[in-house]
JSON list of C-alpha atoms and ligand atoms in Angstrom, two decimals:
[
{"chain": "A", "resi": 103, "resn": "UNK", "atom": "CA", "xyz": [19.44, -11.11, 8.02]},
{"chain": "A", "resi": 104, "resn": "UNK", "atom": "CA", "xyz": [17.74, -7.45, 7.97]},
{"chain": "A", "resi": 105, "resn": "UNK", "atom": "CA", "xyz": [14.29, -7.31, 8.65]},
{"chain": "A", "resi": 106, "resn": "UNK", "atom": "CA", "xyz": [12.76, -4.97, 6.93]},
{"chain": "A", "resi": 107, "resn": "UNK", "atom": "CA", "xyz": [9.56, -3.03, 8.69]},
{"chain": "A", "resi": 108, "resn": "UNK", "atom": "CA", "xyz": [6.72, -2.84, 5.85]},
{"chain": "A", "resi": 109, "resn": "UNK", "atom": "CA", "xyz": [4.16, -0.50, 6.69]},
{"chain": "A", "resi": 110, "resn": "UNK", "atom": "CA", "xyz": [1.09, -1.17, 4.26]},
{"chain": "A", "resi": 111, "resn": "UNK", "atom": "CA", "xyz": [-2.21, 0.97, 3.45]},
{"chain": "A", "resi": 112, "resn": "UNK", "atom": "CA", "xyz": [-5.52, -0.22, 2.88]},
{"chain": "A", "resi": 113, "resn": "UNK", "atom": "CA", "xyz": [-7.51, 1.90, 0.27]},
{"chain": "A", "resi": 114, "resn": "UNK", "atom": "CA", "xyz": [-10.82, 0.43, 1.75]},
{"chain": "A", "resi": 115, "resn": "UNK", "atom": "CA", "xyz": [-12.37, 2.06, 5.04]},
{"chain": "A", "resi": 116, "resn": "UNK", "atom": "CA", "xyz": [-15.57, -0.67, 5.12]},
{"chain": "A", "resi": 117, "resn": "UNK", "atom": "CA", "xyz": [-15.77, -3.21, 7.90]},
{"chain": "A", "resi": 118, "resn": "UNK", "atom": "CA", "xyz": [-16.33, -5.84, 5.14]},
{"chain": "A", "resi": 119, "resn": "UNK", "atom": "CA", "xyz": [-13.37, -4.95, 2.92]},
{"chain": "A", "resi": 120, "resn": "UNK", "atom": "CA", "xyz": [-11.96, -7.92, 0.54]},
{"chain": "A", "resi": 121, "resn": "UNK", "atom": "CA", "xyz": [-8.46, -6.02, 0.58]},
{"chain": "A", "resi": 122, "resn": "UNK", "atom": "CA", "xyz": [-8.51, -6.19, 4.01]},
{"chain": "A", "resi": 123, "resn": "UNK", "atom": "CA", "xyz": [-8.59, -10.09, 3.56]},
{"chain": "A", "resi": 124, "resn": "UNK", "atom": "CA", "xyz": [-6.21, -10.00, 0.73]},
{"chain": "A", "resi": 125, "resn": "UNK", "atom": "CA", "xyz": [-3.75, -8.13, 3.20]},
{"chain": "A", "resi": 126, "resn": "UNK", "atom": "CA", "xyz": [-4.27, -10.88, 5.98]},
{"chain": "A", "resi": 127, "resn": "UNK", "atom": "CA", "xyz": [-3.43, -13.18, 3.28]},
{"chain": "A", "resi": 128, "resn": "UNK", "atom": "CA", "xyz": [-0.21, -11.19, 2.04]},
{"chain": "A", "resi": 129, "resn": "UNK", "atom": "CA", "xyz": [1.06, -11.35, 6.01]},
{"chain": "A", "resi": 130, "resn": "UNK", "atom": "CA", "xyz": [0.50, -14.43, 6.14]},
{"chain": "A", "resi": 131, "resn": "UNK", "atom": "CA", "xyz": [1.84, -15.86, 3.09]},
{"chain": "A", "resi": 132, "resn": "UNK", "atom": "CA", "xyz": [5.41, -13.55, 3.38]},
{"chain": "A", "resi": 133, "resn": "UNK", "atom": "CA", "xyz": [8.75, -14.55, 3.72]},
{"chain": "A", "resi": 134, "resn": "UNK", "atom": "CA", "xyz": [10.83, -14.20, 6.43]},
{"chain": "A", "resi": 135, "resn": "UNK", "atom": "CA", "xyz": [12.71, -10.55, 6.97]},
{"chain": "A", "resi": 136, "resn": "UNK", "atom": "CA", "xyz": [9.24, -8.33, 6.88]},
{"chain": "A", "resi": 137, "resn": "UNK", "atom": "CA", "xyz": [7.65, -7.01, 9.86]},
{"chain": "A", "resi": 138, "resn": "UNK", "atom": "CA", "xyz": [3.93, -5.12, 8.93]},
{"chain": "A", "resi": 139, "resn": "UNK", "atom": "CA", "xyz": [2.59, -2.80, 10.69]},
{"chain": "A", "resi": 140, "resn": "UNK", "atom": "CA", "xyz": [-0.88, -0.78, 9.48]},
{"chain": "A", "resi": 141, "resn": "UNK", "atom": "CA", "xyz": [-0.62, 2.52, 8.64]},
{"chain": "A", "resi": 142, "resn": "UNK", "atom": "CA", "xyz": [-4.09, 4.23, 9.30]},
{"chain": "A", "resi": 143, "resn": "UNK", "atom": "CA", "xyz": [-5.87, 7.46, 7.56]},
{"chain": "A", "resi": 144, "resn": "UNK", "atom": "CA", "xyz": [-9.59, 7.12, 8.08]},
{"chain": "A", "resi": 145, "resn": "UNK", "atom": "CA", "xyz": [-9.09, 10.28, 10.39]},
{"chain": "A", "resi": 146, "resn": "UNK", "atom": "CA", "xyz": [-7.42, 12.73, 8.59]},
{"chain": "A", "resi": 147, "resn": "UNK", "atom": "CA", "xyz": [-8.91, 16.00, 7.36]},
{"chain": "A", "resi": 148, "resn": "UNK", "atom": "CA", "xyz": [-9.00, 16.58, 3.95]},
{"chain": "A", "resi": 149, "resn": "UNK", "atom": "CA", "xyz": [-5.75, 18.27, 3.01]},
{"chain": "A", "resi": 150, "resn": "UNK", "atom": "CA", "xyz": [-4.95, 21.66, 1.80]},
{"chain": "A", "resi": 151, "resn": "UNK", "atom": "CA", "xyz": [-2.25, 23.81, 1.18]},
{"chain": "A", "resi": 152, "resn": "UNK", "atom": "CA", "xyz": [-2.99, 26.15, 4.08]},
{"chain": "A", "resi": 153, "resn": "UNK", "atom": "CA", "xyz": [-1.70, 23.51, 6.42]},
{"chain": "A", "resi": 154, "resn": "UNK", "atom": "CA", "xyz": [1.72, 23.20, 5.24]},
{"chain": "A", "resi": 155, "resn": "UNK", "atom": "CA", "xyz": [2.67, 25.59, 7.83]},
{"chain": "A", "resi": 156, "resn": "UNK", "atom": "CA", "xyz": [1.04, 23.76, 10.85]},
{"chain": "A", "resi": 157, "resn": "UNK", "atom": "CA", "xyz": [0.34, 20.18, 10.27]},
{"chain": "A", "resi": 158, "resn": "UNK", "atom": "CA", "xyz": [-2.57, 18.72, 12.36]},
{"chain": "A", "resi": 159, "resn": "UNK", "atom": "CA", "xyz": [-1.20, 16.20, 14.98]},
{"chain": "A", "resi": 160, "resn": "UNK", "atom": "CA", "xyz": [-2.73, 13.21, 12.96]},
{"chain": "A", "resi": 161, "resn": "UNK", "atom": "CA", "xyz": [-1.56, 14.32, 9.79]},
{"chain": "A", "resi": 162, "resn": "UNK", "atom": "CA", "xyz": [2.38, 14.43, 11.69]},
{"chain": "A", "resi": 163, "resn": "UNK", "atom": "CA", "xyz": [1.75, 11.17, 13.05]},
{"chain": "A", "resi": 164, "resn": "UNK", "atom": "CA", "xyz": [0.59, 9.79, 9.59]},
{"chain": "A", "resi": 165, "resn": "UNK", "atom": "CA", "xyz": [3.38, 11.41, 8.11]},
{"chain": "A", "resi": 166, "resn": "UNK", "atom": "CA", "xyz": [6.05, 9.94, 10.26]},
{"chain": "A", "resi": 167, "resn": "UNK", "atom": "CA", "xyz": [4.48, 6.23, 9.91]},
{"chain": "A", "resi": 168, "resn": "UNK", "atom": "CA", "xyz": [5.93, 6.92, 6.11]},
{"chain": "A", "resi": 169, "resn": "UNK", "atom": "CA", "xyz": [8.88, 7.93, 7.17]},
{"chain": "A", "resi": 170, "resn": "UNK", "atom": "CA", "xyz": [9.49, 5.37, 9.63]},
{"chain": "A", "resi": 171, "resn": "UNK", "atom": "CA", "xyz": [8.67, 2.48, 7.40]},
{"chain": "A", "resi": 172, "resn": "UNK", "atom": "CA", "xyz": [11.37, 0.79, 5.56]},
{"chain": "A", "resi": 173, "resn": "UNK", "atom": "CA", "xyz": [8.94, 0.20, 2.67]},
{"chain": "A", "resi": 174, "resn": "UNK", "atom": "CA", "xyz": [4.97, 0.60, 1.71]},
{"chain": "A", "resi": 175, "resn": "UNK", "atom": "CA", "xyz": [2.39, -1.39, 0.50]},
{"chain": "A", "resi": 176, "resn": "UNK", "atom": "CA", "xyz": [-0.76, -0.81, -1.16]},
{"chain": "A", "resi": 177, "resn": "UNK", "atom": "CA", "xyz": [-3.81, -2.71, -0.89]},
{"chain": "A", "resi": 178, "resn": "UNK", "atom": "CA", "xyz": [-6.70, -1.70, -2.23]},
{"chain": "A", "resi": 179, "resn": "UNK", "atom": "CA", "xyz": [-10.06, -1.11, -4.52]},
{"chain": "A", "resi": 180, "resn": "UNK", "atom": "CA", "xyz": [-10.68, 0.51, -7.82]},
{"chain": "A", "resi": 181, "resn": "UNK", "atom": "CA", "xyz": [-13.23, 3.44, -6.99]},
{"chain": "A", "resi": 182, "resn": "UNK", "atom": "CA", "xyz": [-14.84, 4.66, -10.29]},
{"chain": "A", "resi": 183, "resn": "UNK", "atom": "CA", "xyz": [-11.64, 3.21, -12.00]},
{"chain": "A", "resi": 184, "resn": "UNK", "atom": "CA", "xyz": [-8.91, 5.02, -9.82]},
{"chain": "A", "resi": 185, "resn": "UNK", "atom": "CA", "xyz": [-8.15, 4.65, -6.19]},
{"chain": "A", "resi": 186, "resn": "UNK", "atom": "CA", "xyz": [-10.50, 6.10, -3.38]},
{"chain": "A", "resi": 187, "resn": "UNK", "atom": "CA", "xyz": [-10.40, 9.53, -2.57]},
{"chain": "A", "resi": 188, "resn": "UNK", "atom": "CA", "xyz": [-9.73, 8.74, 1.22]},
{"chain": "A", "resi": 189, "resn": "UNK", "atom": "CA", "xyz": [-5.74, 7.29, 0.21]},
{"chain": "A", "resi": 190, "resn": "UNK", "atom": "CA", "xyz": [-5.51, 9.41, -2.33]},
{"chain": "A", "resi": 191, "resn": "UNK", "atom": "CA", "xyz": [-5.97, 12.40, 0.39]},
{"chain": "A", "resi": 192, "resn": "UNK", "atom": "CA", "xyz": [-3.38, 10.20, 2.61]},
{"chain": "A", "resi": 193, "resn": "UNK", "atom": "CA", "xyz": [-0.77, 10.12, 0.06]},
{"chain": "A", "resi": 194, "resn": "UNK", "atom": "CA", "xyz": [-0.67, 14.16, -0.65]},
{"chain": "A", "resi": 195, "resn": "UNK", "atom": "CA", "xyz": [-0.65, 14.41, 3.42]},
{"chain": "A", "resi": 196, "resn": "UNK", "atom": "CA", "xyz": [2.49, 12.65, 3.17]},
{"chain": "A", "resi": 197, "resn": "UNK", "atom": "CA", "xyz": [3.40, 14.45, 0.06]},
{"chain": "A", "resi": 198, "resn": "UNK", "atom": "CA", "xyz": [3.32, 17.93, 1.21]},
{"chain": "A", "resi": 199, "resn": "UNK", "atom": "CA", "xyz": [4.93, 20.99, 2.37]},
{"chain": "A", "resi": 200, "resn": "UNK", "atom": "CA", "xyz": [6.91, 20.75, -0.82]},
{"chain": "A", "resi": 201, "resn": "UNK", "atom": "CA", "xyz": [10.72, 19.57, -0.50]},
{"chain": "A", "resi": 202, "resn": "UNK", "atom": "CA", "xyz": [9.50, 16.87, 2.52]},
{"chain": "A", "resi": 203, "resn": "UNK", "atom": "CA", "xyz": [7.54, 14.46, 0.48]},
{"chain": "A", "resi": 204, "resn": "UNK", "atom": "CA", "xyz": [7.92, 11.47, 2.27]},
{"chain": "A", "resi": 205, "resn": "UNK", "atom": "CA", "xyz": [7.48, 8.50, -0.42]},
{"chain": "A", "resi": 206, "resn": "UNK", "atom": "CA", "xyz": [10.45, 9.67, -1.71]},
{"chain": "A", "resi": 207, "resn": "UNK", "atom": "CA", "xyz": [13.05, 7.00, -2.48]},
{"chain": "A", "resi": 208, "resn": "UNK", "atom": "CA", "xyz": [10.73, 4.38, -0.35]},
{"chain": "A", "resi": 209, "resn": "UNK", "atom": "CA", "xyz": [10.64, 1.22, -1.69]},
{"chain": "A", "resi": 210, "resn": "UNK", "atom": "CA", "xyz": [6.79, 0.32, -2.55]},
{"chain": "A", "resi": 211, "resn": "UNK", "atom": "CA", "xyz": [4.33, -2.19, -4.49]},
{"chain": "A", "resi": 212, "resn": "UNK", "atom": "CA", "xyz": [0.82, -2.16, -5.54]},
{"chain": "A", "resi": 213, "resn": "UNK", "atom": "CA", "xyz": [-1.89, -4.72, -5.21]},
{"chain": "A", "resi": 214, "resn": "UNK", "atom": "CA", "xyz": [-6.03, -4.88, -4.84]},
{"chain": "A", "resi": 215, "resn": "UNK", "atom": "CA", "xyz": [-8.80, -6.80, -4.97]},
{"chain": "A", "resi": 216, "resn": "UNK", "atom": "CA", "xyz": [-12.05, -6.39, -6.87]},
{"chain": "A", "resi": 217, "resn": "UNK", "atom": "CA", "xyz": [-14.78, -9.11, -7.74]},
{"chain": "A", "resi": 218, "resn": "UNK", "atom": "CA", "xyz": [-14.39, -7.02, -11.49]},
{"chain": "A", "resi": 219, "resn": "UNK", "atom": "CA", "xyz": [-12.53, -9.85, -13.97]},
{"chain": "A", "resi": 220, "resn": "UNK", "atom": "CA", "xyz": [-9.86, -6.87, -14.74]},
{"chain": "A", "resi": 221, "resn": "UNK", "atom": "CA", "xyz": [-9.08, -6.83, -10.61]},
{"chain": "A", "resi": 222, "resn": "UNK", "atom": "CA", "xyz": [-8.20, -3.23, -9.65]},
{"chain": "A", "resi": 223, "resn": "UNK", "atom": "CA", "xyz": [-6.24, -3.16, -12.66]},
{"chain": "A", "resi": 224, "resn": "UNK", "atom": "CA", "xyz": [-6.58, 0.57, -13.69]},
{"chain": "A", "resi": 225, "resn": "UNK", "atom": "CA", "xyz": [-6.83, 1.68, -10.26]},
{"chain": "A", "resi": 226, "resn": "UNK", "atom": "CA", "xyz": [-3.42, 0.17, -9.87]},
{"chain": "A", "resi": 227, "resn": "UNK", "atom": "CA", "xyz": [-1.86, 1.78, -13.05]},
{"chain": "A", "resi": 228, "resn": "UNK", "atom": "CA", "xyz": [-3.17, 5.28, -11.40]},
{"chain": "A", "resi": 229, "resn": "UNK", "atom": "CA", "xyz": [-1.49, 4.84, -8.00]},
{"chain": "A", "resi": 230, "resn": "UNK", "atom": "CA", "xyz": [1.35, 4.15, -9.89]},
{"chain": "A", "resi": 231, "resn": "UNK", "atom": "CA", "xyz": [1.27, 6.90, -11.50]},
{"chain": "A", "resi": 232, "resn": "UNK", "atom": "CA", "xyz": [0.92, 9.26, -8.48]},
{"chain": "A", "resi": 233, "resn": "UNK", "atom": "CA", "xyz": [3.98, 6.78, -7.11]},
{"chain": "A", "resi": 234, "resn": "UNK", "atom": "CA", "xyz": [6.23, 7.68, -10.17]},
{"chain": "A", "resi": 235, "resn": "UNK", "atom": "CA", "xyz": [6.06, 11.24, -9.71]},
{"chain": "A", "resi": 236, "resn": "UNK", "atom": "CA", "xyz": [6.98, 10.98, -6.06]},
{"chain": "A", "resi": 237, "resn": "UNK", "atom": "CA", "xyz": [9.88, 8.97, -6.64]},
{"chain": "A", "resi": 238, "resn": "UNK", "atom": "CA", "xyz": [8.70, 6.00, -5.03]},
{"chain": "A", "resi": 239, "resn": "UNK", "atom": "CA", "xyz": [10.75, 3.20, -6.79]},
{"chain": "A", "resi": 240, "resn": "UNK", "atom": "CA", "xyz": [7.70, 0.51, -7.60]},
{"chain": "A", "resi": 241, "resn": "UNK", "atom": "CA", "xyz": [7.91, -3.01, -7.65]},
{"chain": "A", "resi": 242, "resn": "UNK", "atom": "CA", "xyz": [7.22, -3.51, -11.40]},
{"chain": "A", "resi": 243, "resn": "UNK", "atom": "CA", "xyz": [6.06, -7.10, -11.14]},
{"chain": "A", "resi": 244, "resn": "UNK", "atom": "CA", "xyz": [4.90, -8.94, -10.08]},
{"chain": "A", "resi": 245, "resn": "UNK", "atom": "CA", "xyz": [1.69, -7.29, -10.69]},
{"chain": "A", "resi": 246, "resn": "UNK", "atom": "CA", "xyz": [-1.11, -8.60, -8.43]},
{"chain": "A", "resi": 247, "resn": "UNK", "atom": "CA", "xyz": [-4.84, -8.15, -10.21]},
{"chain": "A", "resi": 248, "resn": "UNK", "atom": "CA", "xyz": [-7.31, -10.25, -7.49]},
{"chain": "A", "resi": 249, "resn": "UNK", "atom": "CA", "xyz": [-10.21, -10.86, -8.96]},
{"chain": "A", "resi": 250, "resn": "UNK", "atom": "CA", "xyz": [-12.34, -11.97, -5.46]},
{"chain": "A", "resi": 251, "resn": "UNK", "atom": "CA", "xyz": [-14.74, -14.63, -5.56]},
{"chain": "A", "resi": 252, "resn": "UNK", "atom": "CA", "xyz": [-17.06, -15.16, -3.01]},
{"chain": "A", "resi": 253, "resn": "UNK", "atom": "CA", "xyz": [-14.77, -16.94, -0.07]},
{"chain": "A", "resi": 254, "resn": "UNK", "atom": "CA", "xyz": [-11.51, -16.96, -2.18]},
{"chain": "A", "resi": 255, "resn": "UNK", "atom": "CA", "xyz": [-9.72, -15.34, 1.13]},
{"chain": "A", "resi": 256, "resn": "UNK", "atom": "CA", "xyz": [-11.66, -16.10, 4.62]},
{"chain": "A", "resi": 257, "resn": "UNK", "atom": "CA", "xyz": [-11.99, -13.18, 7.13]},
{"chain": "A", "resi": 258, "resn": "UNK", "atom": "CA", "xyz": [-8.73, -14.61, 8.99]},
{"chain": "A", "resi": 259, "resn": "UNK", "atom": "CA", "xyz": [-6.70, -14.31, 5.50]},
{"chain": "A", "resi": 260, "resn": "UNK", "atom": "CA", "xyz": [-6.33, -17.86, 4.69]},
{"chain": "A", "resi": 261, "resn": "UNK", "atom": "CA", "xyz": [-6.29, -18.39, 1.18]},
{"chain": "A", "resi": 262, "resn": "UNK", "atom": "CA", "xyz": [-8.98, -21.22, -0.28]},
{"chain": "A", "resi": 263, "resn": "UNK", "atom": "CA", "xyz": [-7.68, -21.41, -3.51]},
{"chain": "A", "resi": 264, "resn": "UNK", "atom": "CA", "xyz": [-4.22, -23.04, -4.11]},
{"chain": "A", "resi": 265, "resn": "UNK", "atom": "CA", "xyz": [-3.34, -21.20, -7.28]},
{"chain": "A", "resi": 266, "resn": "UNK", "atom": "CA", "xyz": [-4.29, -18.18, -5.79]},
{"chain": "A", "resi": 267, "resn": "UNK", "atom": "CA", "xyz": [-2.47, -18.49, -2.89]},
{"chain": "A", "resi": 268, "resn": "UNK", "atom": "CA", "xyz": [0.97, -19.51, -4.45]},
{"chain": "A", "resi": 269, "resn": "UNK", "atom": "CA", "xyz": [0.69, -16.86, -6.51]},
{"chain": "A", "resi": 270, "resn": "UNK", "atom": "CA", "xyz": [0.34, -14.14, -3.84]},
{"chain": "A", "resi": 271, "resn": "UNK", "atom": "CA", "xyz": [3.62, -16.10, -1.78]},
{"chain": "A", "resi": 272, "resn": "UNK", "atom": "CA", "xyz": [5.32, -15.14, -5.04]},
{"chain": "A", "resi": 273, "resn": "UNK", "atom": "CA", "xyz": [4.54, -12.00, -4.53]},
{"chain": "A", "resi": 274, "resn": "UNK", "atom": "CA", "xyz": [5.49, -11.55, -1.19]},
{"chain": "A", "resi": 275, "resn": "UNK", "atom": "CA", "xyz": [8.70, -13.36, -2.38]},
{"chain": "A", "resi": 276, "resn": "UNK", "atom": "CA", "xyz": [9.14, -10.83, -4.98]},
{"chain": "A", "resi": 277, "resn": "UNK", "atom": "CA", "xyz": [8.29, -7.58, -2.80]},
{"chain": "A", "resi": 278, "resn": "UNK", "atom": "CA", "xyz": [10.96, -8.83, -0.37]},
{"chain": "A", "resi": 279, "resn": "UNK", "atom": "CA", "xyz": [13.48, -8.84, -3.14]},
{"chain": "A", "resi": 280, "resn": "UNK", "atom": "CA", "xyz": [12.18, -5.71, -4.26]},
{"chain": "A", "resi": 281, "resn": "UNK", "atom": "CA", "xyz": [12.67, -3.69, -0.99]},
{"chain": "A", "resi": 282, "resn": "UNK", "atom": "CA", "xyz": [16.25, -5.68, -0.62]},
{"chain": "A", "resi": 283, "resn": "UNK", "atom": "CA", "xyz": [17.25, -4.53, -4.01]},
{"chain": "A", "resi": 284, "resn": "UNK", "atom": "CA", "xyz": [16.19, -0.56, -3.41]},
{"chain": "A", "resi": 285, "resn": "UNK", "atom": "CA", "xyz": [17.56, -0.37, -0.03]},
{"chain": "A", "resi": 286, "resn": "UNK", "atom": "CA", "xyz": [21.08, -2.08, -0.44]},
{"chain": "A", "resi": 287, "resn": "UNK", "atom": "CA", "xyz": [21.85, 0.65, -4.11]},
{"chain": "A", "resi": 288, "resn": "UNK", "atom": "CA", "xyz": [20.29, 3.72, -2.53]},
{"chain": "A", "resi": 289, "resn": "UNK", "atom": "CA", "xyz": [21.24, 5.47, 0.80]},
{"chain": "A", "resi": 290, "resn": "UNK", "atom": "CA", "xyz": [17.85, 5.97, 3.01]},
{"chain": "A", "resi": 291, "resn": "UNK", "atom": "CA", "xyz": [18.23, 9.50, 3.65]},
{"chain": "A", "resi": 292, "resn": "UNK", "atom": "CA", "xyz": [20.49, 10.71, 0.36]},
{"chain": "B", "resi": 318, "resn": "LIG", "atom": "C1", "xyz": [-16.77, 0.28, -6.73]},
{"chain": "B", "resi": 318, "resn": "LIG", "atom": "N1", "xyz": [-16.41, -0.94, -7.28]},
{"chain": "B", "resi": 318, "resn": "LIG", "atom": "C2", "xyz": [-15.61, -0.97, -8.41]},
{"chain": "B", "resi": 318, "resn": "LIG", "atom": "N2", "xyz": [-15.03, -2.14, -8.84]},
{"chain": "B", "resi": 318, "resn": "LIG", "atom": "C3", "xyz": [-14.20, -2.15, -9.90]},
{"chain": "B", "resi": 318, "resn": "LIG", "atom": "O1", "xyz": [-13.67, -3.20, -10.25]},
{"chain": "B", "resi": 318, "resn": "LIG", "atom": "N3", "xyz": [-13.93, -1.00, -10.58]},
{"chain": "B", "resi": 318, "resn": "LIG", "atom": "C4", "xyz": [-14.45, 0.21, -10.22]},
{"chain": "B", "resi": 318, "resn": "LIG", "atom": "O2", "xyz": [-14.17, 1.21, -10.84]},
{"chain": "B", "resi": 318, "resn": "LIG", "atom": "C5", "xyz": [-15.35, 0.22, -9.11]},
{"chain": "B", "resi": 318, "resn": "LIG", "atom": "N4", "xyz": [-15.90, 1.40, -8.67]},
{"chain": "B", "resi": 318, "resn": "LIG", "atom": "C6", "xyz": [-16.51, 1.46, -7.45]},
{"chain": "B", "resi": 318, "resn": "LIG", "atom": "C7", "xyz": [-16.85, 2.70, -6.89]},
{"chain": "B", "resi": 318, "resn": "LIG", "atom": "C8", "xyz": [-17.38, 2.77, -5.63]},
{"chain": "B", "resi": 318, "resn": "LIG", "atom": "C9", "xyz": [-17.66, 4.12, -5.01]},
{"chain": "B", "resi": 318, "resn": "LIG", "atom": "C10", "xyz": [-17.63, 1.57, -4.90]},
{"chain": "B", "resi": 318, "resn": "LIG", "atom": "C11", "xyz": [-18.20, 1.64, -3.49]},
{"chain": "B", "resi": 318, "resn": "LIG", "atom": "C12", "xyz": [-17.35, 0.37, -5.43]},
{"chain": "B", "resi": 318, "resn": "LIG", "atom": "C13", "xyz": [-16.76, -2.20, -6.59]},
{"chain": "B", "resi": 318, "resn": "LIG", "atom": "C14", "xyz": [-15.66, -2.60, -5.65]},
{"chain": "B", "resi": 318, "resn": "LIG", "atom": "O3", "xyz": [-14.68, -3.34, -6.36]},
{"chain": "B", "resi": 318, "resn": "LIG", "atom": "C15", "xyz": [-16.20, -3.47, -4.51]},
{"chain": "B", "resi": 318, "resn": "LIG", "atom": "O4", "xyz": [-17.15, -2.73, -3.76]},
{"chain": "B", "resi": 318, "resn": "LIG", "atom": "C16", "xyz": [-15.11, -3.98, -3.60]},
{"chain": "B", "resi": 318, "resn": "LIG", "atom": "O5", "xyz": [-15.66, -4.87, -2.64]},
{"chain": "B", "resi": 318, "resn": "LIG", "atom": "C17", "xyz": [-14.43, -2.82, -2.88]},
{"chain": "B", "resi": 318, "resn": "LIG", "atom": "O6", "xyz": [-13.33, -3.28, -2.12]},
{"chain": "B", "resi": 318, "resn": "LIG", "atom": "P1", "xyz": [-13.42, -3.44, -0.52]},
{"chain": "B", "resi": 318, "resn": "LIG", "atom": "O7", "xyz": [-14.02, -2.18, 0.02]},
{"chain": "B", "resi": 318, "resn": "LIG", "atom": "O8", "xyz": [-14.36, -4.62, -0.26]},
{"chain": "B", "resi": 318, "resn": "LIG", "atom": "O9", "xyz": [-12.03, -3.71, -0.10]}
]
């Protein structure tokens, strides 16, 4: 069986972040044949276009954590009803120079947490958006819309809530299927 190496994101930089709990959950709850790793950005500099000629040593390094991953996932907040500015400044690092964009053809999927009843919904449906046009083939559903109550996920990612936390092995199921189904029809570096 392949084991697929999922490198995931997490939109939140604070200490206290619920999608870092939802992610500890996610590990733990996933099938076999995934491997995470975390794929860090609190350090880059804000991009521009004047660096596409000389990338800064962390934005190569971020870069080639994309590349190196079999898939991606997303975990995080709604900020002001998109996603924060600080992965949304990761993603066009790994974007950029124009013709190397590496999300393209990488098999990805989208969840967050927010103690708002709609649960990073609209956040979620911008991501994808900045996903579609960088040909990132998106897991369509199952869509995962965590509304966090207090102590629904502890700090070790264990998931109080039965419901909740068949729902997110489902998930997990379904991502794995997901990245199976992208990576068996298309070739990895066509
Ligand atoms: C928020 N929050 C929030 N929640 C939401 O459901 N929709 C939103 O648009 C926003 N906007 C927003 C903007 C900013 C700048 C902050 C700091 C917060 C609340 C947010 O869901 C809450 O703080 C979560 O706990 C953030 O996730 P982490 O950081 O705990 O993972």
């Amino acid at each position: 069986m392949t084991t697929f190496r999922i490198g995931y994101l997490v939109g939140s930089l604070s200490r206290e972040s619920i999608n870092r709990k939802l992610v500890k959950a996610l590990i733990r709850l996933a099938p076999d044949g995934m491997t995470f790793h975390e794929i860090r950005f609190a350090d880059l500099p804000l991009y521009n276009r004047d660096y596409d000629a000389d990338y800064p040593a962390e934005a190569l390094k971020f870069k080639a954590a994309i590349q190196e991953s079999d898939a991606i996932l997303f975990v995080t907040p709604e900020y002001n009803r998109s996603i924060p500015g600080g992965l949304k400044n990761a993603i066009d690092w790994a974007s950029r120079p124009s013709g190397t964009n590496a999300f393209a053809r990488k098999p990805t999927a989208v969840i967050g947490a927010s103690p708002g009843a709609i649960g990073t919904a609209v956040a979620q449906q911008s991501l994808r958006s900045v996903l579609g046009f960088l040909n990132a083939p998106q897991m369509n559903t199952v869509e995962g819309y965590i509304q966090f109550t207090p102590g629904l996920i502890t700090d070790d990612g264990e998931v109080t809530v039965e419901s909740t936390e068949g729902f997110l092995r489902k998930y997990m199921m379904e991502f794995h299927a997901h990245v199976t189904r992208v990576l068996t029809v298309l070739p990895r570096d066509g």
